[in-house]
PDB file of C-alpha atoms in Angstrom:
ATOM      1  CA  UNK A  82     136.385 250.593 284.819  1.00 47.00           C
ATOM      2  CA  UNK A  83     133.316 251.166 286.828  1.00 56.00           C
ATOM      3  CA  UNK A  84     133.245 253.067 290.108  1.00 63.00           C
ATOM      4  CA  UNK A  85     132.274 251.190 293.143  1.00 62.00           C
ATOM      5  CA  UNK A  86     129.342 251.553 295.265  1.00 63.00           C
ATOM      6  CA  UNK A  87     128.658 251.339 298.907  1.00 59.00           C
ATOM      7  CA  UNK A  88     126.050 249.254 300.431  1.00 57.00           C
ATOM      8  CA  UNK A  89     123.911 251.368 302.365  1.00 59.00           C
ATOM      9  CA  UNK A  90     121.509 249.273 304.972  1.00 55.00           C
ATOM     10  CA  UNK A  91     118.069 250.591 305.655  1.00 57.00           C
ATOM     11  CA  UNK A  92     116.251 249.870 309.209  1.00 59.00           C
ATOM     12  CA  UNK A  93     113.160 248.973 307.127  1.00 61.00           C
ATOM     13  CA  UNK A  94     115.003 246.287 305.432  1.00 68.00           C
ATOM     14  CA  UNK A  95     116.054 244.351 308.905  1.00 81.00           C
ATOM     15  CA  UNK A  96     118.647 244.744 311.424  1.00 90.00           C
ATOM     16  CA  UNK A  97     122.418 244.813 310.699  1.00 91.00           C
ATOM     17  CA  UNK A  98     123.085 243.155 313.792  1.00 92.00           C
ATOM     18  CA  UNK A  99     120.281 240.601 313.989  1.00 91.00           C
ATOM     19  CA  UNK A 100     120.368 239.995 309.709  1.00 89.00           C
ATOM     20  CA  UNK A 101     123.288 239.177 307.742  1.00 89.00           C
ATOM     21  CA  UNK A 102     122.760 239.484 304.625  1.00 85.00           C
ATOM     22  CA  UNK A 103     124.724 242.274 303.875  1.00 84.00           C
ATOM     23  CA  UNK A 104     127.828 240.325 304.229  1.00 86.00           C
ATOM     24  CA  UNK A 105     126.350 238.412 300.777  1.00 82.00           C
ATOM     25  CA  UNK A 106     125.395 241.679 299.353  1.00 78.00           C
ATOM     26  CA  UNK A 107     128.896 242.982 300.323  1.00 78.00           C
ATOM     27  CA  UNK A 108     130.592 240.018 298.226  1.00 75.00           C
ATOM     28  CA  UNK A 109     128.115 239.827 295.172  1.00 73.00           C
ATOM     29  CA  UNK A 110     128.585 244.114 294.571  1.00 74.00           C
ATOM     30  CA  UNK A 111     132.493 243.996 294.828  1.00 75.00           C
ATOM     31  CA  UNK A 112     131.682 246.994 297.236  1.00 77.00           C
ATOM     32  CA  UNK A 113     134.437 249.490 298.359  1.00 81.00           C
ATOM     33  CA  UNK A 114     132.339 250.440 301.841  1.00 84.00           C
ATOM     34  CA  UNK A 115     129.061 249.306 303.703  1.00 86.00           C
ATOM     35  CA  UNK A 116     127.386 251.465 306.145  1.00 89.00           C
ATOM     36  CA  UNK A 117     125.160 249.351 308.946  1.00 92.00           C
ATOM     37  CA  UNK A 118     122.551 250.425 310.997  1.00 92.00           C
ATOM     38  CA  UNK A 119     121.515 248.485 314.012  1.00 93.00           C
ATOM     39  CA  UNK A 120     119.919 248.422 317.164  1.00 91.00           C
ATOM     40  CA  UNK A 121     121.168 245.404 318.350  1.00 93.00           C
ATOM     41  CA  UNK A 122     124.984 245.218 319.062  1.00 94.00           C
ATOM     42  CA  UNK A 123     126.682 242.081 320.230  1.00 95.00           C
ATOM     43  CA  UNK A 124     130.477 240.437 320.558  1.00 96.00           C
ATOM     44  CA  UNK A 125     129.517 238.380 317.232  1.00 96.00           C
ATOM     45  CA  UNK A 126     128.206 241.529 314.898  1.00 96.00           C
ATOM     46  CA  UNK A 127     131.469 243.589 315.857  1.00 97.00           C
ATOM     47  CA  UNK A 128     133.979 240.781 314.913  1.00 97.00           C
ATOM     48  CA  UNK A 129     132.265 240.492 311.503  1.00 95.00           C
ATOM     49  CA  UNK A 130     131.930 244.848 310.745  1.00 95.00           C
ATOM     50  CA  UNK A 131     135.394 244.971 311.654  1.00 96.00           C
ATOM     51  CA  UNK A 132     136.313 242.448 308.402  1.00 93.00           C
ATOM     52  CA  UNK A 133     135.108 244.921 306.340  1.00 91.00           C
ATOM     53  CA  UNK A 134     135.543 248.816 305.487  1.00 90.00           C
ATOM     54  CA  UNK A 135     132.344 249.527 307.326  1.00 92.00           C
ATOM     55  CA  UNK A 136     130.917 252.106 309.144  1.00 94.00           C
ATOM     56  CA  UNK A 137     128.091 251.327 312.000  1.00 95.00           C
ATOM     57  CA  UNK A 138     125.653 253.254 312.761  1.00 94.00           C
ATOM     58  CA  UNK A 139     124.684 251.883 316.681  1.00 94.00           C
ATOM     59  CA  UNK A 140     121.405 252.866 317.978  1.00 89.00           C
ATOM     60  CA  UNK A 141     121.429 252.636 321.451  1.00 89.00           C
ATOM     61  CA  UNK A 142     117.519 253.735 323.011  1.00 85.00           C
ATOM     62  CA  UNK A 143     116.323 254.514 326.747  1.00 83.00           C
ATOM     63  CA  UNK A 144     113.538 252.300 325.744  1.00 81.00           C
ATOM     64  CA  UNK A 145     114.903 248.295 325.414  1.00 83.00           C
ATOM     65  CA  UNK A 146     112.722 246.012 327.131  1.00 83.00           C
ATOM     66  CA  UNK A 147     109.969 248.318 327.744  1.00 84.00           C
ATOM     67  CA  UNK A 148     106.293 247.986 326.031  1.00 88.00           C
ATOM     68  CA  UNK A 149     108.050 250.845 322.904  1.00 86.00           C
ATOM     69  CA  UNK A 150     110.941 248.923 322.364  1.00 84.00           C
ATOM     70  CA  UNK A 151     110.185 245.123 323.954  1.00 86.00           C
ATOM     71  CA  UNK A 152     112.971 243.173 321.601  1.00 88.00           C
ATOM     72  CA  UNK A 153     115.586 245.660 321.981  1.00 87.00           C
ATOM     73  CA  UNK A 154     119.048 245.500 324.439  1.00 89.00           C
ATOM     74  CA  UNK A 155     118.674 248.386 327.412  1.00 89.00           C
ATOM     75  CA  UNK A 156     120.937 251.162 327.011  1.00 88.00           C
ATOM     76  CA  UNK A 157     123.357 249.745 330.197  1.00 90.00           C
ATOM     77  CA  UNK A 158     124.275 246.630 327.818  1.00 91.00           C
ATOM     78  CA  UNK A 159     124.107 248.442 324.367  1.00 91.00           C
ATOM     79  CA  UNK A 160     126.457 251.207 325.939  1.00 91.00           C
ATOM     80  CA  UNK A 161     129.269 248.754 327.116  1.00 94.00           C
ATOM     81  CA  UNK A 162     129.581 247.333 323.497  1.00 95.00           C
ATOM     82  CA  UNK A 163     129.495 250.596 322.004  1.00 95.00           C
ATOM     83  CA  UNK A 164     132.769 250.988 323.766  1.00 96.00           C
ATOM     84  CA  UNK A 165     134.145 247.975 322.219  1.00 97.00           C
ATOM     85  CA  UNK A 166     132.951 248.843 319.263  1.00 98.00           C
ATOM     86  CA  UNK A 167     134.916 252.426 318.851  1.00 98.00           C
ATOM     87  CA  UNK A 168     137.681 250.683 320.139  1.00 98.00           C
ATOM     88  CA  UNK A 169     137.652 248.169 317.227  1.00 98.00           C
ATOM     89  CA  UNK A 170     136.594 249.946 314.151  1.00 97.00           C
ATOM     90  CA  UNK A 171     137.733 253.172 315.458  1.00 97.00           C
ATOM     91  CA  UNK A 172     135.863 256.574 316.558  1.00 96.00           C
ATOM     92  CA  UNK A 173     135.770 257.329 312.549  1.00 97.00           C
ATOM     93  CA  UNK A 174     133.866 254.426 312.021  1.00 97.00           C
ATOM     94  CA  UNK A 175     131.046 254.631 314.055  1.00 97.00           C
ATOM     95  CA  UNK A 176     127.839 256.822 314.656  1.00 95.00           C
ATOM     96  CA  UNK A 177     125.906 256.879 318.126  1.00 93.00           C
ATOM     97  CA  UNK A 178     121.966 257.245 317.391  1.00 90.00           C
ATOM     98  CA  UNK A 179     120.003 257.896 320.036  1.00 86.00           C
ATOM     99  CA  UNK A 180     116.361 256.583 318.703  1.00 80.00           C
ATOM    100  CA  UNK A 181     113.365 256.769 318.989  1.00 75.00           C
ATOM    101  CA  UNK A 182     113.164 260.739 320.750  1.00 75.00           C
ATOM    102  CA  UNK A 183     109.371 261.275 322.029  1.00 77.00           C
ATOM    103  CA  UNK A 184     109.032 264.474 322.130  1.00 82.00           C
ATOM    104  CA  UNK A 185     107.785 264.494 325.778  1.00 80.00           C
ATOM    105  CA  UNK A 186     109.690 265.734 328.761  1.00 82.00           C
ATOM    106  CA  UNK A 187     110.013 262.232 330.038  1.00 82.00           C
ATOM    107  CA  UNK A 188     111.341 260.533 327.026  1.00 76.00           C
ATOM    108  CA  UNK A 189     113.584 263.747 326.240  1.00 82.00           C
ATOM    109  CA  UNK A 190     115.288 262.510 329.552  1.00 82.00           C
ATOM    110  CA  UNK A 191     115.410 259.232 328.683  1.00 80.00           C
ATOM    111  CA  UNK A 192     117.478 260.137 325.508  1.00 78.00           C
ATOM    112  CA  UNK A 193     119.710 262.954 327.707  1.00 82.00           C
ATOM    113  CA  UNK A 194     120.473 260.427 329.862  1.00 80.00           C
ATOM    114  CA  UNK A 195     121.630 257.532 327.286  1.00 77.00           C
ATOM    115  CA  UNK A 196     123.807 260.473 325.589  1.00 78.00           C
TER     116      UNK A 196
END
């Protein structure tokens, strides 16, 4: 018998939350775990990480809606479903990534003040 292997999602590859198709990939590698990165919680992508052993990486930036990050939620909203998020996978299950950091004293507050 063969071990199992995770899915692991890359950011370069698309968007957890916004892209699916790990939910396929999940199925067609008999997987024991998936990890997920996104960017872009909602209601919809925590209902369908919690069906499976995941673990979500949640990226929650200063930035959303500005000219860095135009397509991305603002921290306010992103930080209210990273609450519902621990509380339905769990505080094991999830990673808070504060991203992108711009190593300026500006955007170093930005990222203070999101953590």
């Amino acid at each position: 018998m063969s071990a199992k292997k995770p899915v692991i999602g890359i950011t370069e590859r698309g968007d957890a939350g916004l892209n699916f198709y790990w939910e396929k990939e999940y199925g067609l590698r008999n997987c024991d775990g998936i990890i997920l990165i996104t960017k872009h919680l909602s209601d919809h992508f925590i209902e369908r990480a919690a069906k499976y052993n995941s673990i979500v990486h949640a990226t929650i930036t200063g930035h959303g809606g500005t000219v860095i990050e135009p397509n991305v939620p603002s921290a306010d909203e992103s930080a209210k479903l990273f609450g519902k998020l621990v509380d339905t996978l769990g505080i094991d299950r999830v990673v808070l990534r504060i991203d992108p950091i711009i190593p300026t004293f500006d955007h170093a507050a930005t990222a203070k003040k999101v953590y």
